[in-house]
PDB file of C-alpha atoms in Angstrom:
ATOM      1  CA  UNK A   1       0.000   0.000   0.000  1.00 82.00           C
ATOM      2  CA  UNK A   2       1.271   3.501  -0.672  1.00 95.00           C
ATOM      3  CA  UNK A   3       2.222   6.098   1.882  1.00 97.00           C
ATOM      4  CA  UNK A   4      -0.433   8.087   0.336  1.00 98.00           C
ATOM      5  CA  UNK A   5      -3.126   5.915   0.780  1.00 96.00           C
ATOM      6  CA  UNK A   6      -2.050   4.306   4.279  1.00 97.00           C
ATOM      7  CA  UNK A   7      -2.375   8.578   5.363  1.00 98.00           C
ATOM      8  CA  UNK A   8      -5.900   9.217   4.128  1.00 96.00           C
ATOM      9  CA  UNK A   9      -7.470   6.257   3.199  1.00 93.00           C
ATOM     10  CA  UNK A  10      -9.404   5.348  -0.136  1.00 90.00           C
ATOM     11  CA  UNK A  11     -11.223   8.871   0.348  1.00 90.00           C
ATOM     12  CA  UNK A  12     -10.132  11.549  -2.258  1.00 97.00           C
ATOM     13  CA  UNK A  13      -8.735  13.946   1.225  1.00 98.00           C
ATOM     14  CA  UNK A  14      -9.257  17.289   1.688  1.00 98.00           C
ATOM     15  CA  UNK A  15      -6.193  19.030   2.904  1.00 98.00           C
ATOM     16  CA  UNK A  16      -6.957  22.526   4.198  1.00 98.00           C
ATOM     17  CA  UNK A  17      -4.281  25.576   5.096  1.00 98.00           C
ATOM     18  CA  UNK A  18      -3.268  27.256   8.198  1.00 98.00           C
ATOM     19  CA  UNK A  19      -1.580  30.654   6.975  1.00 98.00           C
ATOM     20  CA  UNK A  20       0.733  31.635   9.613  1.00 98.00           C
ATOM     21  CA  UNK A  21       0.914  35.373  10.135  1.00 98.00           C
ATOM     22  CA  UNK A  22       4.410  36.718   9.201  1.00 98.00           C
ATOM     23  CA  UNK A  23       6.801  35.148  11.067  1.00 98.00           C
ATOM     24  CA  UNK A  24      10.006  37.339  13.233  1.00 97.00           C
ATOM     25  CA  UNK A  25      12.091  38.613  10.461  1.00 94.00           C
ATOM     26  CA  UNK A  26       9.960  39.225   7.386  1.00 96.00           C
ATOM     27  CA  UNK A  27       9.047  42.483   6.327  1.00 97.00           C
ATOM     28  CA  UNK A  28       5.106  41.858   6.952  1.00 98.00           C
ATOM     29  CA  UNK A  29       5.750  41.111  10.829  1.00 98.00           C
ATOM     30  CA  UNK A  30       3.817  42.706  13.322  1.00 98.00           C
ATOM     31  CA  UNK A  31       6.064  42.919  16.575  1.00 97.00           C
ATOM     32  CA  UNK A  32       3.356  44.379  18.494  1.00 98.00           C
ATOM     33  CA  UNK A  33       1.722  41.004  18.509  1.00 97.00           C
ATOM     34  CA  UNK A  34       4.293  38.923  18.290  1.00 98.00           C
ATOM     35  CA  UNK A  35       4.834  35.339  18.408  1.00 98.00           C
ATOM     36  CA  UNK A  36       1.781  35.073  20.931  1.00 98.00           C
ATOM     37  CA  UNK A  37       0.012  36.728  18.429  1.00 98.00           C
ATOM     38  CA  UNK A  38       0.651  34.234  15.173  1.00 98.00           C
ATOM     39  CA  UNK A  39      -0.072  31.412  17.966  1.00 98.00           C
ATOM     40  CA  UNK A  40      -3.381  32.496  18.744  1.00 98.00           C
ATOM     41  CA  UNK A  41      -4.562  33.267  15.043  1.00 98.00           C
ATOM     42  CA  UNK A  42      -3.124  29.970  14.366  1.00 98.00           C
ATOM     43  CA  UNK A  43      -5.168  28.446  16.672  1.00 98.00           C
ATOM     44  CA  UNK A  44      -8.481  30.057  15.613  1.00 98.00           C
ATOM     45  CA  UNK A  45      -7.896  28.571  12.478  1.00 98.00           C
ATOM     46  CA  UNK A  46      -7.205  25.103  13.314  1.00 98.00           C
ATOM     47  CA  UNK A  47     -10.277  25.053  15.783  1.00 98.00           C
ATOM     48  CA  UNK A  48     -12.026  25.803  12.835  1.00 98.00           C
ATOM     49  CA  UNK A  49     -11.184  23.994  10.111  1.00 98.00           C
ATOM     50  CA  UNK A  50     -11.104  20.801  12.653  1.00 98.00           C
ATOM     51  CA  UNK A  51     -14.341  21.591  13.470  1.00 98.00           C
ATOM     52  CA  UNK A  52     -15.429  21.778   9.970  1.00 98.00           C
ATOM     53  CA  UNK A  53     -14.277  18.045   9.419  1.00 98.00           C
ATOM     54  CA  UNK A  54     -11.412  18.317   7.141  1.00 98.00           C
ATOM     55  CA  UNK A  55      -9.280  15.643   6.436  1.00 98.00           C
ATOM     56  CA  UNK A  56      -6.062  17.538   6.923  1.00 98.00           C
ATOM     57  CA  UNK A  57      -4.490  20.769   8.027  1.00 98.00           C
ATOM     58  CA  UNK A  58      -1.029  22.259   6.742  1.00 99.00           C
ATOM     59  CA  UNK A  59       0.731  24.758   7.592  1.00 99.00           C
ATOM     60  CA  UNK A  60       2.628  27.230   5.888  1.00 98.00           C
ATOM     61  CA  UNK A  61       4.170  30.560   5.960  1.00 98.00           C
ATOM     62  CA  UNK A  62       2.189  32.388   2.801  1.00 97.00           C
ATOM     63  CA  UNK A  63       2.968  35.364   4.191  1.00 97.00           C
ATOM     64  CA  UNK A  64       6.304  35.700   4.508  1.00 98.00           C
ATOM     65  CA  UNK A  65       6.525  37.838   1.832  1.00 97.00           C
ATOM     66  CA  UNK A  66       8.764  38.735   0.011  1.00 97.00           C
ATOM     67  CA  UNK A  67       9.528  34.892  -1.079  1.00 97.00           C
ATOM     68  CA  UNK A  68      12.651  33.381  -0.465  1.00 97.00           C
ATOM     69  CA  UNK A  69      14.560  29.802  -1.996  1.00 98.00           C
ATOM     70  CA  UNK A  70      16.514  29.529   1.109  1.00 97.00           C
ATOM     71  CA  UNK A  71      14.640  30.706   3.812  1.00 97.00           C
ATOM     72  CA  UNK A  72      16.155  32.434   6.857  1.00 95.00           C
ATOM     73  CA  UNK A  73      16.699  30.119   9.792  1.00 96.00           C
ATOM     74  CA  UNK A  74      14.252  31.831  12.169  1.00 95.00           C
ATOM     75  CA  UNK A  75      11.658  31.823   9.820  1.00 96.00           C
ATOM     76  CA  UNK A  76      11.695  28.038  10.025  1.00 98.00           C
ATOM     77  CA  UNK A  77      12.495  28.139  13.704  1.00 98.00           C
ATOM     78  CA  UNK A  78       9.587  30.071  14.392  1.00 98.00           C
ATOM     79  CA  UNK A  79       7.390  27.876  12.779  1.00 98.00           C
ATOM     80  CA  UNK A  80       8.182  24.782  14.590  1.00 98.00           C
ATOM     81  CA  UNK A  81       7.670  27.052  18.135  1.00 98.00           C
ATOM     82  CA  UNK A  82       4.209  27.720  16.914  1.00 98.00           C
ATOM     83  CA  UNK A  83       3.437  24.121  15.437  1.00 98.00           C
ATOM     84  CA  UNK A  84       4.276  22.613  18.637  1.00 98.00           C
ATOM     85  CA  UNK A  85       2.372  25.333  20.907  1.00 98.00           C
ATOM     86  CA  UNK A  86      -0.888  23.703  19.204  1.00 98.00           C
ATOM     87  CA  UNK A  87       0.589  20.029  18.805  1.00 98.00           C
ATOM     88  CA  UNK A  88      -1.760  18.388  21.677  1.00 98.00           C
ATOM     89  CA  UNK A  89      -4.702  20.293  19.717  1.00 98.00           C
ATOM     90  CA  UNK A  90      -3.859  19.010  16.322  1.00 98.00           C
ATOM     91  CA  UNK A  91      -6.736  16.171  15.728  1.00 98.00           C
ATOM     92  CA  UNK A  92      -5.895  15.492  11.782  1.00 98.00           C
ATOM     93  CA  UNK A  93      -3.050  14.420  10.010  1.00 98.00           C
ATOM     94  CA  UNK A  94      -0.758  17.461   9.873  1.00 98.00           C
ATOM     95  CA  UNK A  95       1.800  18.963   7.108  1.00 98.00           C
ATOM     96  CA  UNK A  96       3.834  21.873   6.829  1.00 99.00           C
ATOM     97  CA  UNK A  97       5.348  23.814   4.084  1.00 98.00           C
ATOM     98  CA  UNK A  98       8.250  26.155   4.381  1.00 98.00           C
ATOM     99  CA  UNK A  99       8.045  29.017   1.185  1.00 98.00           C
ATOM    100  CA  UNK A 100       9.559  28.014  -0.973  1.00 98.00           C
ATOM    101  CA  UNK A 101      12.396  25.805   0.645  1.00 98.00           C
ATOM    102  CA  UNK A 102      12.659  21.971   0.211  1.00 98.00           C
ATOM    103  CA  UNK A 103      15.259  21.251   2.988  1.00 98.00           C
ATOM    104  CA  UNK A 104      13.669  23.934   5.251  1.00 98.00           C
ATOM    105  CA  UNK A 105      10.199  21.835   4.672  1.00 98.00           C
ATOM    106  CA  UNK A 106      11.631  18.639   5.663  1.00 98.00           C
ATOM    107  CA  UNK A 107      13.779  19.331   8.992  1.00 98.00           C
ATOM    108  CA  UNK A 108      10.463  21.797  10.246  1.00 98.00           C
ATOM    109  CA  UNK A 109       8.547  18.148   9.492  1.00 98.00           C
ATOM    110  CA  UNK A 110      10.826  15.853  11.211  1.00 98.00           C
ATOM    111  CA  UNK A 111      10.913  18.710  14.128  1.00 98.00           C
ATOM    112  CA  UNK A 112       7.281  18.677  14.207  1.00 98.00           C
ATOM    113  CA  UNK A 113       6.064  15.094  13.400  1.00 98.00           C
ATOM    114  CA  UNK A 114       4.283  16.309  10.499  1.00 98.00           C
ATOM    115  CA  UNK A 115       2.854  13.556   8.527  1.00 98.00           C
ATOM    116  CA  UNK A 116       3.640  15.201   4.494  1.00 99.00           C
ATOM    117  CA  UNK A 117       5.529  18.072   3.463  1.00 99.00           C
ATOM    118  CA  UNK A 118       4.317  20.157  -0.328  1.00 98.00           C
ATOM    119  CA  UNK A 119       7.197  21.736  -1.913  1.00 98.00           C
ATOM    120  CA  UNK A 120       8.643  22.538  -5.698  1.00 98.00           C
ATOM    121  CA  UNK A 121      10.600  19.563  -5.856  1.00 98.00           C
ATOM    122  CA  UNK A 122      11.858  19.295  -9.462  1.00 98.00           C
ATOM    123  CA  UNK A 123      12.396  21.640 -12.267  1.00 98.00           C
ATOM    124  CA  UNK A 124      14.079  24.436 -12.977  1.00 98.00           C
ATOM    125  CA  UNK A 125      12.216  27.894 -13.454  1.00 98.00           C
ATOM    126  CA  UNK A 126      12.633  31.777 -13.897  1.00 98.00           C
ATOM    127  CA  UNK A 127      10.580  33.015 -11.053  1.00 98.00           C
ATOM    128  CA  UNK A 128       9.602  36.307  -9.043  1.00 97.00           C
ATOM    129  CA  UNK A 129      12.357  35.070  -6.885  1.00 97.00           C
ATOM    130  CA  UNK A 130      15.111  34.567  -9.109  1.00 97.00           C
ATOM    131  CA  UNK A 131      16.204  31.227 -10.912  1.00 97.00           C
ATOM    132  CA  UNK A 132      14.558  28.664  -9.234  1.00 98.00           C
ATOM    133  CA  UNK A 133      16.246  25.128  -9.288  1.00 98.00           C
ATOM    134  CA  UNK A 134      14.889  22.585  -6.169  1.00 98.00           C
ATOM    135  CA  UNK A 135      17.012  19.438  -5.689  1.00 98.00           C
ATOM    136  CA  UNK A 136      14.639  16.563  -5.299  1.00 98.00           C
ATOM    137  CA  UNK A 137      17.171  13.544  -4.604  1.00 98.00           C
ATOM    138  CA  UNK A 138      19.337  16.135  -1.855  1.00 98.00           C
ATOM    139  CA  UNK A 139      15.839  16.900  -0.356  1.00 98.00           C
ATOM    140  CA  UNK A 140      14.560  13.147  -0.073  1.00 98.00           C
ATOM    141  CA  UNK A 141      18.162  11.986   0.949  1.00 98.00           C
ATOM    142  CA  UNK A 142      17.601  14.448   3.464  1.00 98.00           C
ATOM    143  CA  UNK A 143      14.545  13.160   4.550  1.00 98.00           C
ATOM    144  CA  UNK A 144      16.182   9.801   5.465  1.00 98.00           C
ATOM    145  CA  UNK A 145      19.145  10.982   7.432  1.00 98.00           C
ATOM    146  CA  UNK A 146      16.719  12.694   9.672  1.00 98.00           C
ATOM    147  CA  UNK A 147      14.879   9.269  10.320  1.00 98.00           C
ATOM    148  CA  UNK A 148      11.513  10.136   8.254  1.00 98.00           C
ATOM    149  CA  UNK A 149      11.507   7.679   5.101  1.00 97.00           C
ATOM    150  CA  UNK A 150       7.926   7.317   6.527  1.00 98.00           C
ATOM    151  CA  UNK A 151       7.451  11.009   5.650  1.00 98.00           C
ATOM    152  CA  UNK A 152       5.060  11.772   2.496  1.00 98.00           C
ATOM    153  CA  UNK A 153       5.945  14.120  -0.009  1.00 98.00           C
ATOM    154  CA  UNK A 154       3.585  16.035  -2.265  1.00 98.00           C
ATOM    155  CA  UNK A 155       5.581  17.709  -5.699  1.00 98.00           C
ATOM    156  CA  UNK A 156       4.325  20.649  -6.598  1.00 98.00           C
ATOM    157  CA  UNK A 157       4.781  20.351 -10.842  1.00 97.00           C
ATOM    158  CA  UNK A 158       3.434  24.075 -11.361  1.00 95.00           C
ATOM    159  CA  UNK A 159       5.244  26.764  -9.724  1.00 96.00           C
ATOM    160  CA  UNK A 160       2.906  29.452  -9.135  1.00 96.00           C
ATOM    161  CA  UNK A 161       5.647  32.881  -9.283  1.00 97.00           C
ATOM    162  CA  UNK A 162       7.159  31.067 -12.053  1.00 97.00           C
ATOM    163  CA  UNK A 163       7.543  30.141 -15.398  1.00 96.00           C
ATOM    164  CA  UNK A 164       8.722  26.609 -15.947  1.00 97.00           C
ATOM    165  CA  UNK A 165      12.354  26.664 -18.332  1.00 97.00           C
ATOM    166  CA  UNK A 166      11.390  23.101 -19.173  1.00 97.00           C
ATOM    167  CA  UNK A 167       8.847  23.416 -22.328  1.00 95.00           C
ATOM    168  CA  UNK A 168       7.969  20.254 -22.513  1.00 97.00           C
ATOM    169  CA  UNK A 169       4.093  19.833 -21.431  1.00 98.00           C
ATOM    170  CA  UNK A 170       3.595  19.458 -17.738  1.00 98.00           C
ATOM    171  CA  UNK A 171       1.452  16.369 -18.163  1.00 98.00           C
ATOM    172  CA  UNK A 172       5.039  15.112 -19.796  1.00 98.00           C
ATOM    173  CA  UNK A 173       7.015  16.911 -17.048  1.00 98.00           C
ATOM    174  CA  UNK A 174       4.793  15.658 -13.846  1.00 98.00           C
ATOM    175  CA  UNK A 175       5.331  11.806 -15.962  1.00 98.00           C
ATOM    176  CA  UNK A 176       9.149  12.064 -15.678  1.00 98.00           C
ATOM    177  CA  UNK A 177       9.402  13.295 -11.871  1.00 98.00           C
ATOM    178  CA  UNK A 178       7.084  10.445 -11.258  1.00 98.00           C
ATOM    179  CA  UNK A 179       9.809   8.489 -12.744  1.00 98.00           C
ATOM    180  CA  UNK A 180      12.754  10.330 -11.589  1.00 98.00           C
ATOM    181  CA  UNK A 181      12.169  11.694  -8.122  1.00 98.00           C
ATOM    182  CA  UNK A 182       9.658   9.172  -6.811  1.00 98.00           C
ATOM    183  CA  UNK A 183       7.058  11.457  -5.073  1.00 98.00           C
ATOM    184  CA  UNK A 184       4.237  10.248  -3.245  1.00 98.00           C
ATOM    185  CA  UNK A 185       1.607  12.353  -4.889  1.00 98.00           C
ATOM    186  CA  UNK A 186       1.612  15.326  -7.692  1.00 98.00           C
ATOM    187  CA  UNK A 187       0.288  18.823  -7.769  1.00 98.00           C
ATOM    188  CA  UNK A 188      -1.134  20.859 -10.036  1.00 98.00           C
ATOM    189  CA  UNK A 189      -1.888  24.656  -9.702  1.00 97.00           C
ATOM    190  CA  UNK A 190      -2.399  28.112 -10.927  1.00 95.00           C
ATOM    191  CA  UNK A 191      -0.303  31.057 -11.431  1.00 92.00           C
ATOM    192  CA  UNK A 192      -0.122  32.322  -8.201  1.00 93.00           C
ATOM    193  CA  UNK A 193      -1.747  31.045  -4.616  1.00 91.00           C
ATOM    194  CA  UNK A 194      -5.581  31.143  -4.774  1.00 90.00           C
ATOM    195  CA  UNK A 195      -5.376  30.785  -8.740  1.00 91.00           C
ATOM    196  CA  UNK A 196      -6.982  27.928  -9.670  1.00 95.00           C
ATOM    197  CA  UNK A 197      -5.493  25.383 -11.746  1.00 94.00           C
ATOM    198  CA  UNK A 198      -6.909  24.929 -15.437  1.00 95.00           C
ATOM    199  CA  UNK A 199      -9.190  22.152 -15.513  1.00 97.00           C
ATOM    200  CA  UNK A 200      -7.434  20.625 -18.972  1.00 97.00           C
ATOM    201  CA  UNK A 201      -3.793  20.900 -16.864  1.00 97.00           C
ATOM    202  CA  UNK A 202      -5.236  18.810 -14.002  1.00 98.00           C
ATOM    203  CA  UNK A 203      -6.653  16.055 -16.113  1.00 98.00           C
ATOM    204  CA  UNK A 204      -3.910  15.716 -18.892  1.00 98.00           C
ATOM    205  CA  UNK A 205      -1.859  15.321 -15.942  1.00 98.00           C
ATOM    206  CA  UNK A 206      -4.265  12.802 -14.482  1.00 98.00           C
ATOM    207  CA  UNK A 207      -4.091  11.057 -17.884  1.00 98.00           C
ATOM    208  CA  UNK A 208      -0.067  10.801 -17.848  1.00 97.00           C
ATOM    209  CA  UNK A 209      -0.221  10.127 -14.396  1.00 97.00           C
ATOM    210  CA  UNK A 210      -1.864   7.373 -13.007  1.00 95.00           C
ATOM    211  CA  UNK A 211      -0.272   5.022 -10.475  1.00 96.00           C
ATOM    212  CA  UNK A 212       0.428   8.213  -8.238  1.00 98.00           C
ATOM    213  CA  UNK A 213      -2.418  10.465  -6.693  1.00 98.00           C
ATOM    214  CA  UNK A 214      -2.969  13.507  -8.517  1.00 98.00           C
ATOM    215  CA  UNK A 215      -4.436  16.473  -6.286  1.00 98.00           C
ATOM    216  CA  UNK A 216      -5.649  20.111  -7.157  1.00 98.00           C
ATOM    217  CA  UNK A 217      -3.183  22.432  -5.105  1.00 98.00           C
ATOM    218  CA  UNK A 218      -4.609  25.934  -5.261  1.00 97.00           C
ATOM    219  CA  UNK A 219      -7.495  27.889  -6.184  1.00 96.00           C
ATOM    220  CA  UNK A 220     -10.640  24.854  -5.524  1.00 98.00           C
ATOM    221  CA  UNK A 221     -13.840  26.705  -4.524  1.00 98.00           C
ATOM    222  CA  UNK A 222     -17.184  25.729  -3.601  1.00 98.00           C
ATOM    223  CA  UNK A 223     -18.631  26.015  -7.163  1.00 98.00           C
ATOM    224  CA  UNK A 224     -15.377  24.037  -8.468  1.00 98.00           C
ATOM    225  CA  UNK A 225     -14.870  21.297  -6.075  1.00 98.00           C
ATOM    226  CA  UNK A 226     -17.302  18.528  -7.033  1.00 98.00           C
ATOM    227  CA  UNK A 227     -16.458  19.009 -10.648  1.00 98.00           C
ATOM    228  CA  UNK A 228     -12.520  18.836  -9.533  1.00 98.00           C
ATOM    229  CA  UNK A 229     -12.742  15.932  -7.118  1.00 98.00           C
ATOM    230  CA  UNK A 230     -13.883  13.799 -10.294  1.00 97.00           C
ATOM    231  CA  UNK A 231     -10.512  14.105 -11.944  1.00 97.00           C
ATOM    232  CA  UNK A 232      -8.371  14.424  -9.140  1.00 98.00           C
ATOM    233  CA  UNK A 233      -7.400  12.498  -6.132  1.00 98.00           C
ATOM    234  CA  UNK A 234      -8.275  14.978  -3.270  1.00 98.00           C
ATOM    235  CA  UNK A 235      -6.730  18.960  -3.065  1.00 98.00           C
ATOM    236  CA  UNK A 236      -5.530  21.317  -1.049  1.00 98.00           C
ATOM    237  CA  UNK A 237      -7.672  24.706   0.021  1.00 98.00           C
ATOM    238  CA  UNK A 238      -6.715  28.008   1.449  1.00 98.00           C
ATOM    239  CA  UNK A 239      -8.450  30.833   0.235  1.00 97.00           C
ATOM    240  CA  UNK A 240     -11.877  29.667  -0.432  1.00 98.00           C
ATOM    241  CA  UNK A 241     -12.265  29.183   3.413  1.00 98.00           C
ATOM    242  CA  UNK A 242     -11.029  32.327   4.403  1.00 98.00           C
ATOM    243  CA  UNK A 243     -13.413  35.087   5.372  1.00 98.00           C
ATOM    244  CA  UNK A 244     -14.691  36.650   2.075  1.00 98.00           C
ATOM    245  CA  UNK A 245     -12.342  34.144   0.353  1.00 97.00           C
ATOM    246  CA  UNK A 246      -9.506  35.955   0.989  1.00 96.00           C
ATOM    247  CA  UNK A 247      -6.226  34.596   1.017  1.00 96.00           C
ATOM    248  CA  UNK A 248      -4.437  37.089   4.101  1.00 97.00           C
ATOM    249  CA  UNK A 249      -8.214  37.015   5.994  1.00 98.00           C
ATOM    250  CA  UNK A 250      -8.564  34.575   9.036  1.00 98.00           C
ATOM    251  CA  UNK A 251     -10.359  30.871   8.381  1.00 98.00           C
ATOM    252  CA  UNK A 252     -13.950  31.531   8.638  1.00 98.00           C
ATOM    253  CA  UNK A 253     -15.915  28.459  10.520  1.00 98.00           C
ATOM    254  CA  UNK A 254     -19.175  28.952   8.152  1.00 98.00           C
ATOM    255  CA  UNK A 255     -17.243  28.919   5.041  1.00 98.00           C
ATOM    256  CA  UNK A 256     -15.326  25.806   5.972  1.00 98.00           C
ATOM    257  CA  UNK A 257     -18.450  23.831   7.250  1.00 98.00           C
ATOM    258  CA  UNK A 258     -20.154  24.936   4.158  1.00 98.00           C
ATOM    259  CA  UNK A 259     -17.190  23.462   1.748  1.00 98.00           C
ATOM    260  CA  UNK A 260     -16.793  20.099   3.836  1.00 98.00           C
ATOM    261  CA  UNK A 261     -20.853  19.614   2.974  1.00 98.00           C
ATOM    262  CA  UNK A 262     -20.099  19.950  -0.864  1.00 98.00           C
ATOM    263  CA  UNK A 263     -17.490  17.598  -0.450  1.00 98.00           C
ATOM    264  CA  UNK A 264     -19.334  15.088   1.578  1.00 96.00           C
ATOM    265  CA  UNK A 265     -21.864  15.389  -0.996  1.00 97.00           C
ATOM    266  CA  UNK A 266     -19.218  14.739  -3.769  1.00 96.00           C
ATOM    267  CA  UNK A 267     -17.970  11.993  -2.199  1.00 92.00           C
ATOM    268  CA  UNK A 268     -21.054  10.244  -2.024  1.00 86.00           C
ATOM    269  CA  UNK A 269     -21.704  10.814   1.807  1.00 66.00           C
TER     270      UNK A 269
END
């Protein structure tokens, strides 16, 4: 049985964000509030999206802003302090995802105990941040030395920021990291984070792909789900749930309840 599947089941999961406020050292940090401050918010969020029954929480640092490829040291630090102020509340299977920093992403998971990590992998692009060229097999080698070959890892195949260099057709591109780089499951998204991936990306992909899951990574609304949760095998949501479906607004618990229903619906019950 695959990682993937001994995680979440034969259900097509649901994996839902926590946006950490900006953490101590980006330009977007509020010092007035603090670290107590991206805590509680934090926790508001996970209460609700728990509550709203979804089938996994991540968390990530979308607002670090700018970007970086290697993040700074506290940002990653900081993370793990506020993952583990909320670990004995964390109910679901749990991720994280450091922007936009493959070996940052795996040592906050094996701090944490997080169950999957979502990164850019593979590929090489031109990006907001500068050339952008992720190391898969240092990144998974990684992985082991820190004792988490248990640890399931979701490849990101789009960039959002980013133009891929490689012009061969992502359904062709997500087909050779499959082969090359052995993730556990693929992702497909939009331009940028609450951009939803084209529908004709996620299924050619789906096509090429099909011994490894295949999830929707950014931009799945209520209107969109059930239509997207017939091609692919689950996807992860942000923005949708947010208050007024804004990406930077807090999770809001009638929003969330309301997108769990559609996808309860969608999944036959």
């Amino acid at each position: 049985m695959s990682k993937f599947k001994q995680l979440f089941g034969d259900k097509k999961p649901i994996i839902s964000m926590v946006h950490l406020l900006p953490m101590p050292g980006s330009p977007l940090y509020d010092a007035d509030a603090g670290i107590d401050g991206i805590v509680a918010a934090a926790r508001k969020d996970l209460i609700a999206l728990q509550e709203a029954d979804v089938d996994a929480v991540m968390f990530g640092n979308e607002n670090d802003r700018p970007y970086e490829l290697q993040v700074d040291t506290a940002s990653t630090a900081a993370m793990a302090f506020v993952i583990g102020q909320l670990r004995n509340e964390i109910r679901k299977p749990f991720g994280v995802n450091v922007l936009w920093d493959p070996m940052s992403t795996v040592a906050l998971a094996a701090a944490t105990g997080a169950s999957f990590v979502r990164e850019i992998f593979t590929g090489t692009y031109a990006s907001d941040m500068g050339p952008w060229t992720p190391n898969a097999g240092e990144a998974m080698r990684y992985r082991n030395r820190l004792g988490r070959d248990d640890l399931v890892m979701l490849y990101n195949v789009s960039a959002e920021f980013a133009d891929s260099m490689d012009k061969r057709p992502l359904a062709d591109r997500a087909r050779s990291a499959v082969f090359s780089s052995i993730p556990d499951a693929v992702l497909v998204s939009g331009a940028i984070t609450g951009e939803a991936a084209e529908m004709a990306d996620l299924k050619s992909v789906k096509e090429k792909v099909t011994d490894t899951p295949v999830l929707a990574n950014t931009g799945v609304r209520h209107n969109t789900v059930a239509d997207i949760l017939k091609i692919a095998d689950g996807c992860i949501v942000g923005s949708s749930l947010k208050v007024d479906g804004n990406t930077w607004n807090p999770v809001d618990p009638a929003r969330a309840k309301e997108f769990m229903q559609i996808v309860k619906t969608a999944r036959g019950g």
